[in-house]
PDB file of C-alpha atoms in Angstrom:
ATOM      1  CA  MET A   1       0.000   0.000   0.000  1.00  0.00           C
ATOM      2  CA  THR A   2       1.452   3.328  -1.032  1.00  0.00           C
ATOM      3  CA  MET A   3       1.401   6.437   1.103  1.00  0.00           C
ATOM      4  CA  SER A   4      -0.829   8.430  -1.264  1.00  0.00           C
ATOM      5  CA  SER A   5      -3.641   5.855  -1.346  1.00  0.00           C
ATOM      6  CA  LYS A   6      -3.547   5.617   2.443  1.00  0.00           C
ATOM      7  CA  TYR A   7      -3.767   9.403   2.670  1.00  0.00           C
ATOM      8  CA  SER A   8      -6.610   9.651   0.168  1.00  0.00           C
ATOM      9  CA  ARG A   9      -8.589   6.980   1.997  1.00  0.00           C
ATOM     10  CA  LYS A  10      -8.063   8.857   5.258  1.00  0.00           C
ATOM     11  CA  THR A  11      -9.260  12.124   3.717  1.00  0.00           C
ATOM     12  CA  ALA A  12     -12.271  10.364   2.170  1.00  0.00           C
ATOM     13  CA  ILE A  13     -13.264   8.915   5.543  1.00  0.00           C
ATOM     14  CA  SER A  14     -12.768  12.257   7.284  1.00  0.00           C
ATOM     15  CA  SER A  15     -14.772  14.089   4.604  1.00  0.00           C
ATOM     16  CA  ILE A  16     -17.592  11.550   5.011  1.00  0.00           C
ATOM     17  CA  TYR A  17     -17.485  12.151   8.761  1.00  0.00           C
ATOM     18  CA  ILE A  18     -17.618  15.922   8.220  1.00  0.00           C
ATOM     19  CA  LEU A  19     -20.514  15.603   5.763  1.00  0.00           C
ATOM     20  CA  THR A  20     -22.472  13.383   8.149  1.00  0.00           C
ATOM     21  CA  TYR A  21     -21.811  15.760  11.023  1.00  0.00           C
ATOM     22  CA  LEU A  22     -22.911  18.779   9.005  1.00  0.00           C
ATOM     23  CA  SER A  23     -26.073  17.066   7.754  1.00  0.00           C
ATOM     24  CA  LEU A  24     -26.962  15.991  11.300  1.00  0.00           C
ATOM     25  CA  LYS A  25     -26.350  19.527  12.519  1.00  0.00           C
ATOM     26  CA  LEU A  26     -28.586  20.934   9.781  1.00  0.00           C
ATOM     27  CA  LEU A  27     -31.271  18.373  10.589  1.00  0.00           C
ATOM     28  CA  SER A  28     -31.191  19.240  14.285  1.00  0.00           C
ATOM     29  CA  MET A  29     -31.338  22.960  13.460  1.00  0.00           C
ATOM     30  CA  PHE A  30     -34.328  22.326  11.179  1.00  0.00           C
ATOM     31  CA  VAL A  31     -36.139  20.285  13.845  1.00  0.00           C
ATOM     32  CA  ARG A  32     -35.366  22.911  16.469  1.00  0.00           C
ATOM     33  CA  SER A  33     -36.711  25.687  14.241  1.00  0.00           C
ATOM     34  CA  LEU A  34     -39.861  23.641  13.607  1.00  0.00           C
ATOM     35  CA  ILE A  35     -40.359  23.165  17.346  1.00  0.00           C
ATOM     36  CA  ASP A  36     -39.699  26.863  17.950  1.00  0.00           C
ATOM     37  CA  ASN A  37     -42.218  27.826  15.265  1.00  0.00           C
ATOM     38  CA  GLU A  38     -44.786  25.523  16.853  1.00  0.00           C
ATOM     39  CA  VAL A  39     -44.153  27.052  20.273  1.00  0.00           C
ATOM     40  CA  TYR A  40     -44.403  30.584  18.881  1.00  0.00           C
ATOM     41  CA  PHE A  41     -47.572  29.636  17.021  1.00  0.00           C
ATOM     42  CA  THR A  42     -49.262  28.241  20.139  1.00  0.00           C
ATOM     43  CA  LEU A  43     -48.116  31.228  22.206  1.00  0.00           C
ATOM     44  CA  SER A  44     -49.481  33.707  19.661  1.00  0.00           C
ATOM     45  CA  LEU A  45     -52.715  31.714  19.448  1.00  0.00           C
ATOM     46  CA  MET A  46     -53.067  31.832  23.236  1.00  0.00           C
ATOM     47  CA  ALA A  47     -52.333  35.562  23.261  1.00  0.00           C
ATOM     48  CA  PHE A  48     -54.907  36.145  20.509  1.00  0.00           C
ATOM     49  CA  SER A  49     -57.592  34.157  22.342  1.00  0.00           C
ATOM     50  CA  ASN A  50     -56.781  36.036  25.555  1.00  0.00           C
ATOM     51  CA  LEU A  51     -57.135  39.311  23.652  1.00  0.00           C
ATOM     52  CA  ILE A  52     -60.563  38.221  22.375  1.00  0.00           C
ATOM     53  CA  ASN A  53     -61.580  37.182  25.903  1.00  0.00           C
ATOM     54  CA  TRP A  54     -60.469  40.535  27.320  1.00  0.00           C
ATOM     55  CA  ARG A  55     -62.433  42.310  24.602  1.00  0.00           C
ATOM     56  CA  ASN A  56     -65.525  40.306  25.550  1.00  0.00           C
ATOM     57  CA  VAL A  57     -64.986  41.224  29.202  1.00  0.00           C
ATOM     58  CA  ILE A  58     -64.595  44.925  28.396  1.00  0.00           C
ATOM     59  CA  TYR A  59     -67.603  45.210  26.088  1.00  0.00           C
TER      60      TYR A  59
END
């Protein structure tokens, strides 16, 4: 086995590791943003319903 083939295999494995890590990171960021959007959506919905309830109380 020559040195260059050993080196290229090492770089290929490391690049695969980096790609997997980056894709997992992107996936986790995407999931986190989805969860955040859901939380914001429910919070805004609750705030809106509270606003309507307060309006009913006032009028």
